[in-house]
Amino acid sequence: MGRRKKIVQECETLMDKPENIRNIAIAAHVDHGKTTLTDNLLAGAGMISDDTAGEQLAMDTEEDEQERGITIDAANVSMTHEYEDTNHLINLIDTPGHVDFGGDVTRAMRAVDGALVVVDAVEGAMPQTETVLRQALREGVKPTLFINKVDRLISELQEGPEEMQERLLAVIRDVNELIRGMTEEMDDIDEDWTVGVEEGTVGFGSALYKWGVSMPSMQRTGMDFGEIMELERADKRQELHDRTPLSDVVLDMVCEHFPNPIDAQPRRIPRIWRGDADSDVAETMQLVDEEGEVVLMVTDIGIDPHAGEIAAGRVFSGTLEKGQELYVSGTAGKNRVQSVGIYMGGERQEVDRVPAGNIAAVTGLKDAIAGSTVSSVEMTPFESIEHISEPVITKS
Ligand code: GDP
């Protein structure tokens, strides 16, 4: 069996185990390394070749984006990762990094339960770091932090261990100050959502040179920061990658620290959906019940040259299947599902069914737009997505 076919089969098996699913977004200020990091994850999960990760920029799918060098359209990928002897399905939604696309970022956040916030170690937290964090927290999405471009501190800025530690701690402090300020008023979050090195919710590394570390990874590999600095300085980056690959560190963090849909949906549904809390559909959404009414929240409409419009989004309840007749919020009548699929390394792969807790790609929903609620019963649509506006900053 081909590798790709095997991964599809793995994904199909895991789709029915919501406890092993993580729906995540990577969010960052422009140029902080989101695309490069995403490619590392795809390569680590065997979705693209390791050699081309970082060059391939798999998530930059639009020609227009390539030309302009920025990520515009939210793209989706699914991958598998083994953590503590259990295989996990990780559905990753790419969020646009550019401020003009704030609405898209929030829509992507609605579909996920965890957000990996990437911050450039040299630049530190920037205005869009704050914006993406706010968008995540407002949607009830839990953050973790990856501090990127640490290679630059070591090799370019020639910082010593103390200076570097100070700088990294300052980034963590700044991010935590933002998180603390934003979560203070949120009484539906009863855990501490600030991030910490000791807790394992902070990773460091270099997406460009494909190495990364976290407290748990250092304990596992036995490598300390001193050794990492030595190898980076000596330009032994391949060895660093081989011994402490970035994708393992980040994907382990994702599996360990982000909630699965069963944990996330009961908390998130009251925050993002204002329908009758005592209704059947409220209950099946909170339970991630694959036997319940179908509820899909569309986050993005893409165009496939062969299949036409593809609606992508989060299945909060029920199971999506070909042939279903579904309501589309804000429109009269129903649309018929022509196909259902998942995303594999950015490509759509048709499957027979997509149950609750997953990200689906659907054709046939001709009336759906980004933000539509698509369902098998007439229901209160999801809250309209609030666009968090900020001054437009053009990329220099
Ligand atoms: P995005 O806008 O957040 O998606 O950022 P990209 O992934 O496109 O990266 C922006 C630039 O930073 C590119 O030139 C990357 O090669 C570079 N870059 C990304 N990660 C690193 C890193 O870890 N170290 C260094 N030195 N450069 C990086």
CSV table of C-alpha atoms and ligand atoms in Angstrom, one decimal:
chain,number,residue,atom,x,y,z
A,1,MET,CA,0.0,0.0,0.0
A,2,GLY,CA,1.3,3.5,-0.9
A,3,ARG,CA,2.3,5.8,1.9
A,4,ARG,CA,-0.5,8.3,1.1
A,5,LYS,CA,-3.2,5.6,1.1
A,6,LYS,CA,-1.9,4.3,4.4
A,7,ILE,CA,-2.2,7.8,5.9
A,8,VAL,CA,-5.7,8.3,4.5
A,9,GLN,CA,-6.7,4.9,6.1
A,10,GLU,CA,-5.1,6.0,9.4
A,11,CYS,CA,-7.0,9.3,9.3
A,12,GLU,CA,-10.3,7.5,8.6
A,13,THR,CA,-9.8,5.2,11.6
A,14,LEU,CA,-8.9,8.1,13.9
A,15,MET,CA,-11.8,10.3,12.7
A,16,ASP,CA,-14.1,8.1,14.9
A,17,LYS,CA,-12.0,8.6,18.0
A,18,PRO,CA,-12.6,12.2,19.1
A,19,GLU,CA,-10.5,11.7,22.2
A,20,ASN,CA,-7.5,11.3,19.8
A,21,ILE,CA,-8.3,14.3,17.6
A,22,ARG,CA,-6.8,17.8,18.0
A,23,ASN,CA,-8.1,20.6,15.9
A,24,ILE,CA,-5.5,23.3,15.8
A,25,ALA,CA,-4.5,26.6,14.2
A,26,ILE,CA,-1.1,28.2,14.0
A,27,ALA,CA,-1.3,31.9,14.4
A,28,ALA,CA,1.4,34.5,14.2
A,29,HIS,CA,2.5,38.0,13.2
A,30,VAL,CA,3.5,38.1,9.6
A,31,ASP,CA,7.0,36.7,8.9
A,32,HIS,CA,7.4,35.1,12.3
A,33,GLY,CA,7.6,31.7,10.6
A,34,LYS,CA,4.1,30.2,10.6
A,35,THR,CA,4.4,28.8,7.0
A,36,THR,CA,7.9,27.4,7.6
A,37,LEU,CA,6.8,25.8,10.8
A,38,THR,CA,3.7,24.3,9.1
A,39,ASP,CA,5.9,22.7,6.5
A,40,ASN,CA,8.0,21.1,9.2
A,41,LEU,CA,4.9,19.6,10.8
A,42,LEU,CA,3.8,18.2,7.4
A,43,ALA,CA,7.2,16.8,6.7
A,44,GLY,CA,7.5,15.3,10.2
A,45,ALA,CA,4.1,13.6,9.8
A,46,GLY,CA,5.3,12.2,6.4
A,47,MET,CA,3.0,14.4,4.3
A,48,ILE,CA,5.7,16.1,2.3
A,49,SER,CA,9.3,15.2,1.8
A,50,ASP,CA,11.6,16.3,4.6
A,51,ASP,CA,14.1,17.8,2.1
A,52,THR,CA,11.6,20.2,0.6
A,53,ALA,CA,10.0,21.4,3.9
A,54,GLY,CA,10.8,25.1,4.3
A,55,GLU,CA,11.2,25.5,0.6
A,56,GLN,CA,7.9,24.0,-0.5
A,57,LEU,CA,5.7,26.3,1.6
A,58,ALA,CA,2.9,23.8,1.1
A,59,MET,CA,0.3,26.0,2.7
A,60,ASP,CA,0.9,28.9,0.3
A,61,THR,CA,-1.5,27.5,-2.2
A,62,GLU,CA,-2.5,30.5,-4.2
A,63,GLU,CA,-0.4,31.9,-7.0
A,64,ASP,CA,-1.2,35.3,-5.8
A,65,GLU,CA,0.2,34.5,-2.4
A,66,GLN,CA,3.4,33.2,-3.8
A,67,GLU,CA,3.9,36.3,-5.8
A,68,ARG,CA,3.1,38.6,-2.8
A,69,GLY,CA,4.9,36.3,-0.4
A,70,ILE,CA,2.1,36.4,2.1
A,71,THR,CA,-0.4,33.7,3.2
A,72,ILE,CA,-3.9,34.8,2.3
A,73,ASP,CA,-6.3,32.0,2.2
A,74,ALA,CA,-6.9,29.7,5.2
A,75,ALA,CA,-5.9,26.2,4.1
A,76,ASN,CA,-6.5,22.9,5.9
A,77,VAL,CA,-4.5,19.8,6.4
A,78,SER,CA,-4.9,16.6,8.4
A,79,MET,CA,-2.0,14.6,9.6
A,80,THR,CA,-1.3,11.8,12.1
A,81,HIS,CA,1.2,11.8,15.0
A,82,GLU,CA,2.0,9.1,17.5
A,83,TYR,CA,2.3,10.4,21.0
A,84,GLU,CA,2.7,8.1,24.1
A,85,ASP,CA,2.0,5.0,21.9
A,86,THR,CA,-1.3,6.5,20.7
A,87,ASN,CA,-1.9,7.7,17.2
A,88,HIS,CA,-3.5,11.1,17.0
A,89,LEU,CA,-5.3,12.9,14.2
A,90,ILE,CA,-4.3,16.5,13.9
A,91,ASN,CA,-6.4,18.8,11.8
A,92,LEU,CA,-4.5,21.9,11.2
A,93,ILE,CA,-6.1,25.1,9.8
A,94,ASP,CA,-3.8,27.7,8.5
A,95,THR,CA,-4.7,31.2,9.5
A,96,PRO,CA,-3.9,34.2,7.3
A,97,GLY,CA,-1.1,36.2,8.8
A,98,HIS,CA,-1.9,39.5,7.3
A,99,VAL,CA,-4.1,42.0,9.2
A,100,ASP,CA,-6.4,42.7,6.3
A,101,PHE,CA,-7.7,39.2,6.7
A,102,GLY,CA,-8.8,39.4,10.3
A,103,GLY,CA,-12.2,37.9,9.6
A,104,ASP,CA,-10.6,34.8,8.1
A,105,VAL,CA,-8.4,34.4,11.1
A,106,THR,CA,-11.4,34.4,13.5
A,107,ARG,CA,-13.3,32.0,11.3
A,108,ALA,CA,-10.4,29.6,11.4
A,109,MET,CA,-10.3,30.0,15.2
A,110,ARG,CA,-13.9,28.9,15.4
A,111,ALA,CA,-13.1,25.6,13.9
A,112,VAL,CA,-10.3,24.7,16.3
A,113,ASP,CA,-9.8,24.1,20.0
A,114,GLY,CA,-6.1,25.0,20.3
A,115,ALA,CA,-3.9,27.7,18.8
A,116,LEU,CA,-0.1,27.5,18.6
A,117,VAL,CA,1.1,31.1,18.7
A,118,VAL,CA,4.4,31.6,16.9
A,119,VAL,CA,6.6,34.5,18.0
A,120,ASP,CA,9.9,35.5,16.4
A,121,ALA,CA,12.5,35.5,19.2
A,122,VAL,CA,14.2,38.6,17.8
A,123,GLU,CA,11.1,40.7,17.3
A,124,GLY,CA,9.1,39.5,20.3
A,125,ALA,CA,5.4,39.8,20.6
A,126,MET,CA,4.0,42.2,17.9
A,127,PRO,CA,0.6,43.8,17.4
A,128,GLN,CA,-0.7,40.9,15.4
A,129,THR,CA,0.4,38.5,18.1
A,130,GLU,CA,-2.0,40.3,20.3
A,131,THR,CA,-4.7,40.3,17.7
A,132,VAL,CA,-4.5,36.6,17.0
A,133,LEU,CA,-4.4,35.8,20.7
A,134,ARG,CA,-7.5,37.9,21.3
A,135,GLN,CA,-9.2,36.1,18.4
A,136,ALA,CA,-8.3,32.7,19.8
A,137,LEU,CA,-9.3,33.5,23.4
A,138,ARG,CA,-12.6,35.1,22.3
A,139,GLU,CA,-13.5,31.8,20.6
A,140,GLY,CA,-12.5,29.8,23.7
A,141,VAL,CA,-9.4,28.4,22.0
A,142,LYS,CA,-6.5,27.4,24.2
A,143,PRO,CA,-3.1,28.9,23.4
A,144,THR,CA,0.4,27.4,23.5
A,145,LEU,CA,3.6,29.2,22.4
A,146,PHE,CA,6.4,28.5,20.0
A,147,ILE,CA,9.3,30.9,20.0
A,148,ASN,CA,10.9,30.7,16.6
A,149,LYS,CA,14.2,31.9,15.0
A,150,VAL,CA,16.2,31.0,18.1
A,151,ASP,CA,19.0,30.2,15.6
A,152,ARG,CA,19.3,33.9,15.0
A,153,LEU,CA,19.9,34.6,18.7
A,154,ILE,CA,22.7,32.1,18.7
A,155,SER,CA,24.4,32.4,15.4
A,156,GLU,CA,23.7,35.9,14.2
A,157,LEU,CA,23.3,38.0,17.4
A,158,GLN,CA,25.9,35.8,19.2
A,159,GLU,CA,24.0,36.0,22.4
A,160,GLY,CA,25.3,34.2,25.5
A,161,PRO,CA,23.2,31.8,27.5
A,162,GLU,CA,22.1,34.4,30.0
A,163,GLU,CA,21.2,37.1,27.5
A,164,MET,CA,19.3,34.5,25.5
A,165,GLN,CA,17.4,33.2,28.5
A,166,GLU,CA,16.5,36.7,29.5
A,167,ARG,CA,15.2,37.4,26.0
A,168,LEU,CA,13.1,34.2,25.8
A,169,LEU,CA,11.7,34.8,29.3
A,170,ALA,CA,10.7,38.3,28.3
A,171,VAL,CA,8.8,36.9,25.3
A,172,ILE,CA,7.0,34.5,27.5
A,173,ARG,CA,6.2,37.2,30.1
A,174,ASP,CA,4.8,39.5,27.4
A,175,VAL,CA,2.6,36.7,25.9
A,176,ASN,CA,1.4,35.7,29.4
A,177,GLU,CA,0.5,39.3,30.2
A,178,LEU,CA,-1.7,39.4,27.1
A,179,ILE,CA,-3.3,36.0,28.0
A,180,ARG,CA,-3.9,37.0,31.6
A,181,GLY,CA,-5.5,40.3,30.6
A,182,MET,CA,-7.7,38.6,28.1
A,183,THR,CA,-8.8,35.6,30.2
A,184,GLU,CA,-9.5,37.5,33.4
A,185,GLU,CA,-13.1,38.2,32.5
A,186,MET,CA,-13.8,34.8,31.0
A,187,ASP,CA,-15.6,32.8,33.7
A,188,ASP,CA,-16.0,29.7,31.4
A,189,ILE,CA,-12.2,29.1,31.6
A,190,ASP,CA,-11.4,27.6,35.0
A,191,GLU,CA,-7.8,26.6,34.2
A,192,ASP,CA,-4.8,28.8,34.0
A,193,TRP,CA,-4.2,29.4,30.3
A,194,THR,CA,-0.9,31.2,30.7
A,195,VAL,CA,2.0,29.3,29.1
A,196,GLY,CA,5.2,28.1,30.8
A,197,VAL,CA,8.4,26.3,30.1
A,198,GLU,CA,8.0,24.0,33.1
A,199,GLU,CA,4.5,23.1,32.1
A,200,GLY,CA,5.6,22.2,28.6
A,201,THR,CA,3.4,24.7,26.9
A,202,VAL,CA,6.3,26.6,25.5
A,203,GLY,CA,8.6,25.4,22.7
A,204,PHE,CA,11.7,27.0,21.2
A,205,GLY,CA,13.6,26.5,18.1
A,206,SER,CA,14.2,27.1,14.5
A,207,ALA,CA,11.6,26.4,11.9
A,208,LEU,CA,14.2,27.2,9.2
A,209,TYR,CA,16.7,24.7,10.4
A,210,LYS,CA,14.0,22.3,11.7
A,211,TRP,CA,15.0,21.8,15.3
A,212,GLY,CA,13.1,22.5,18.4
A,213,VAL,CA,13.1,21.9,22.1
A,214,SER,CA,10.7,22.0,25.1
A,215,MET,CA,11.2,21.0,28.7
A,216,PRO,CA,9.7,17.5,28.0
A,217,SER,CA,11.8,17.1,24.9
A,218,MET,CA,15.0,18.0,26.7
A,219,GLN,CA,14.1,15.4,29.4
A,220,ARG,CA,13.4,12.8,26.7
A,221,THR,CA,16.5,13.5,24.5
A,222,GLY,CA,18.9,14.4,27.3
A,223,MET,CA,20.0,17.4,25.3
A,224,ASP,CA,20.3,20.7,27.2
A,225,PHE,CA,20.4,24.2,25.9
A,226,GLY,CA,24.2,24.4,26.2
A,227,GLU,CA,24.6,21.5,23.8
A,228,ILE,CA,22.0,22.9,21.4
A,229,MET,CA,23.9,26.3,21.3
A,230,GLU,CA,27.1,24.5,20.6
A,231,LEU,CA,25.7,22.5,17.7
A,232,GLU,CA,23.9,25.6,16.3
A,233,ARG,CA,27.1,27.7,16.5
A,234,ALA,CA,29.2,24.9,14.9
A,235,ASP,CA,26.6,24.9,12.0
A,236,LYS,CA,25.7,21.3,12.9
A,237,ARG,CA,22.1,21.9,12.1
A,238,GLN,CA,21.4,18.6,10.5
A,239,GLU,CA,22.6,16.9,13.6
A,240,LEU,CA,20.3,19.2,15.7
A,241,HIS,CA,17.4,18.3,13.4
A,242,ASP,CA,18.1,14.6,13.6
A,243,ARG,CA,18.5,14.6,17.4
A,244,THR,CA,15.7,17.0,18.3
A,245,PRO,CA,13.3,17.4,15.3
A,246,LEU,CA,11.0,20.4,15.5
A,247,SER,CA,8.0,18.5,14.4
A,248,ASP,CA,8.2,16.0,17.2
A,249,VAL,CA,8.5,18.7,19.8
A,250,VAL,CA,5.5,20.7,18.5
A,251,LEU,CA,3.2,17.8,17.7
A,252,ASP,CA,3.9,16.3,21.1
A,253,MET,CA,3.0,19.6,22.7
A,254,VAL,CA,-0.2,19.7,20.6
A,255,CYS,CA,-1.3,16.2,21.7
A,256,GLU,CA,-0.4,16.8,25.3
A,257,HIS,CA,-1.7,20.3,25.9
A,258,PHE,CA,-4.5,21.0,23.5
A,259,PRO,CA,-8.0,19.8,24.4
A,260,ASN,CA,-9.7,17.1,22.2
A,261,PRO,CA,-13.2,17.9,20.9
A,262,ILE,CA,-14.9,16.0,23.7
A,263,ASP,CA,-13.2,18.3,26.3
A,264,ALA,CA,-13.5,21.4,24.2
A,265,GLN,CA,-17.0,21.4,22.8
A,266,PRO,CA,-19.0,21.5,26.1
A,267,ARG,CA,-17.1,24.6,27.1
A,268,ARG,CA,-16.9,26.2,23.7
A,269,ILE,CA,-20.5,25.7,22.4
A,270,PRO,CA,-22.1,28.1,24.9
A,271,ARG,CA,-19.5,30.7,24.1
A,272,ILE,CA,-19.9,30.5,20.3
A,273,TRP,CA,-23.5,29.5,19.8
A,274,ARG,CA,-26.4,31.3,21.3
A,275,GLY,CA,-29.3,28.9,20.5
A,276,ASP,CA,-31.5,27.2,23.0
A,277,ALA,CA,-29.2,25.5,25.5
A,278,ASP,CA,-31.9,22.9,26.3
A,279,SER,CA,-32.4,21.8,22.7
A,280,ASP,CA,-31.4,18.4,21.3
A,281,VAL,CA,-28.9,20.0,19.0
A,282,ALA,CA,-27.3,21.8,21.9
A,283,GLU,CA,-26.8,18.5,23.6
A,284,THR,CA,-25.5,16.6,20.6
A,285,MET,CA,-23.0,19.4,19.9
A,286,GLN,CA,-21.8,19.4,23.5
A,287,LEU,CA,-21.5,15.6,23.4
A,288,VAL,CA,-19.7,15.5,20.0
A,289,ASP,CA,-22.4,13.0,19.2
A,290,GLU,CA,-21.8,11.5,15.7
A,291,GLU,CA,-25.3,10.0,15.8
A,292,GLY,CA,-26.9,13.4,16.4
A,293,GLU,CA,-28.2,16.0,13.9
A,294,VAL,CA,-25.6,17.2,11.5
A,295,VAL,CA,-24.1,20.6,12.3
A,296,LEU,CA,-21.2,22.0,10.2
A,297,MET,CA,-19.8,25.5,10.7
A,298,VAL,CA,-18.3,26.6,7.4
A,299,THR,CA,-15.0,28.5,7.9
A,300,ASP,CA,-13.7,28.8,4.4
A,301,ILE,CA,-14.9,28.4,0.8
A,302,GLY,CA,-12.2,27.2,-1.6
A,303,ILE,CA,-12.3,26.6,-5.4
A,304,ASP,CA,-11.2,23.3,-6.8
A,305,PRO,CA,-10.6,23.4,-10.6
A,306,HIS,CA,-12.5,20.1,-11.0
A,307,ALA,CA,-15.0,19.9,-8.2
A,308,GLY,CA,-15.9,23.6,-8.0
A,309,GLU,CA,-16.6,25.2,-4.7
A,310,ILE,CA,-15.5,23.4,-1.6
A,311,ALA,CA,-16.9,24.3,1.8
A,312,ALA,CA,-14.5,23.6,4.7
A,313,GLY,CA,-15.5,23.6,8.3
A,314,ARG,CA,-15.9,22.0,11.6
A,315,VAL,CA,-18.4,19.2,12.2
A,316,PHE,CA,-19.7,19.9,15.7
A,317,SER,CA,-22.4,17.2,15.7
A,318,GLY,CA,-23.6,14.3,13.6
A,319,THR,CA,-21.9,12.7,10.6
A,320,LEU,CA,-21.6,14.3,7.2
A,321,GLU,CA,-22.3,11.9,4.3
A,322,LYS,CA,-22.8,12.2,0.6
A,323,GLY,CA,-26.5,12.7,-0.4
A,324,GLN,CA,-27.6,14.5,2.8
A,325,GLU,CA,-30.0,17.4,2.3
A,326,LEU,CA,-28.9,20.1,4.6
A,327,TYR,CA,-30.1,23.6,5.6
A,328,VAL,CA,-27.8,26.5,5.0
A,329,SER,CA,-28.3,29.4,7.4
A,330,GLY,CA,-29.7,32.6,5.9
A,331,THR,CA,-31.0,30.8,2.8
A,332,ALA,CA,-34.2,29.1,1.9
A,333,GLY,CA,-34.4,25.5,0.9
A,334,LYS,CA,-31.7,22.8,1.3
A,335,ASN,CA,-28.5,21.9,-0.5
A,336,ARG,CA,-27.5,18.3,-1.3
A,337,VAL,CA,-24.0,17.1,-0.2
A,338,GLN,CA,-22.2,15.8,-3.3
A,339,SER,CA,-19.1,14.6,-1.6
A,340,VAL,CA,-17.3,14.7,1.7
A,341,GLY,CA,-13.6,14.7,2.3
A,342,ILE,CA,-10.7,15.6,4.5
A,343,TYR,CA,-7.5,17.6,3.7
A,344,MET,CA,-4.2,15.7,3.3
A,345,GLY,CA,-1.1,17.8,3.0
A,346,GLY,CA,-3.3,20.5,1.5
A,347,GLU,CA,-5.0,18.2,-1.0
A,348,ARG,CA,-8.6,17.2,-0.6
A,349,GLN,CA,-9.2,13.5,-0.2
A,350,GLU,CA,-12.8,12.1,-0.5
A,351,VAL,CA,-13.9,9.8,2.2
A,352,ASP,CA,-17.3,8.1,2.9
A,353,ARG,CA,-18.2,10.1,6.0
A,354,VAL,CA,-16.8,12.7,8.4
A,355,PRO,CA,-18.1,12.4,12.0
A,356,ALA,CA,-18.4,15.1,14.7
A,357,GLY,CA,-15.2,16.6,16.0
A,358,ASN,CA,-13.5,16.7,12.6
A,359,ILE,CA,-12.7,19.3,9.9
A,360,ALA,CA,-14.5,18.4,6.7
A,361,ALA,CA,-14.3,19.4,3.0
A,362,VAL,CA,-17.8,19.3,1.4
A,363,THR,CA,-19.0,19.9,-2.2
A,364,GLY,CA,-22.6,20.6,-3.2
A,365,LEU,CA,-23.3,23.3,-0.6
A,366,LYS,CA,-23.9,25.9,-3.3
A,367,ASP,CA,-25.5,28.4,-1.0
A,368,ALA,CA,-22.9,28.2,1.8
A,369,ILE,CA,-20.5,31.1,2.4
A,370,ALA,CA,-17.7,31.3,5.0
A,371,GLY,CA,-19.5,31.7,8.3
A,372,SER,CA,-22.6,29.6,7.3
A,373,THR,CA,-24.1,27.1,9.7
A,374,VAL,CA,-25.1,24.0,7.7
A,375,SER,CA,-27.4,21.5,9.5
A,376,SER,CA,-29.9,18.7,9.1
A,377,VAL,CA,-32.5,20.6,11.3
A,378,GLU,CA,-33.4,24.2,11.2
A,379,MET,CA,-31.4,25.8,14.0
A,380,THR,CA,-30.1,29.0,15.4
A,381,PRO,CA,-26.9,29.7,13.4
A,382,PHE,CA,-23.6,30.2,15.0
A,383,GLU,CA,-22.8,33.6,16.3
A,384,SER,CA,-21.8,35.9,13.5
A,385,ILE,CA,-18.1,36.3,13.5
A,386,GLU,CA,-16.9,39.6,14.9
A,387,HIS,CA,-14.1,41.1,12.9
A,388,ILE,CA,-11.5,42.5,15.1
A,389,SER,CA,-10.2,45.5,13.3
A,390,GLU,CA,-7.0,47.2,13.6
A,391,PRO,CA,-5.0,49.7,11.5
A,392,VAL,CA,-3.8,48.2,8.3
A,393,ILE,CA,-0.1,47.7,8.4
A,394,THR,CA,1.5,47.0,5.0
A,395,LYS,CA,4.4,44.5,5.0
A,396,SER,CA,7.7,46.2,4.5
B,1,GDP,P1,5.0,33.6,8.0
B,1,GDP,O1,4.7,34.9,7.3
B,1,GDP,O2,4.7,33.7,9.4
B,1,GDP,O3,4.3,32.4,7.3
B,1,GDP,O4,6.6,33.4,7.9
B,1,GDP,P2,7.4,32.4,6.9
B,1,GDP,O5,7.4,31.0,7.4
B,1,GDP,O6,7.1,32.7,5.5
B,1,GDP,O7,8.9,33.0,7.2
B,1,GDP,C1,9.2,34.3,7.0
B,1,GDP,C2,10.7,34.4,6.8
B,1,GDP,O8,11.4,34.0,8.0
B,1,GDP,C3,11.2,33.5,5.7
B,1,GDP,O9,12.3,34.2,5.0
B,1,GDP,C4,11.8,32.3,6.4
B,1,GDP,O10,12.8,31.6,5.7
B,1,GDP,C5,12.3,33.0,7.7
B,1,GDP,N1,12.3,32.0,8.8
B,1,GDP,C6,11.3,31.3,9.2
B,1,GDP,N2,11.6,30.6,10.3
B,1,GDP,C7,12.9,30.9,10.6
B,1,GDP,C8,13.8,30.5,11.6
B,1,GDP,O11,13.6,29.7,12.5
B,1,GDP,N3,15.1,31.1,11.6
B,1,GDP,C9,15.4,32.0,10.6
B,1,GDP,N4,16.7,32.4,10.7
B,1,GDP,N5,14.6,32.4,9.7
B,1,GDP,C10,13.3,31.8,9.6
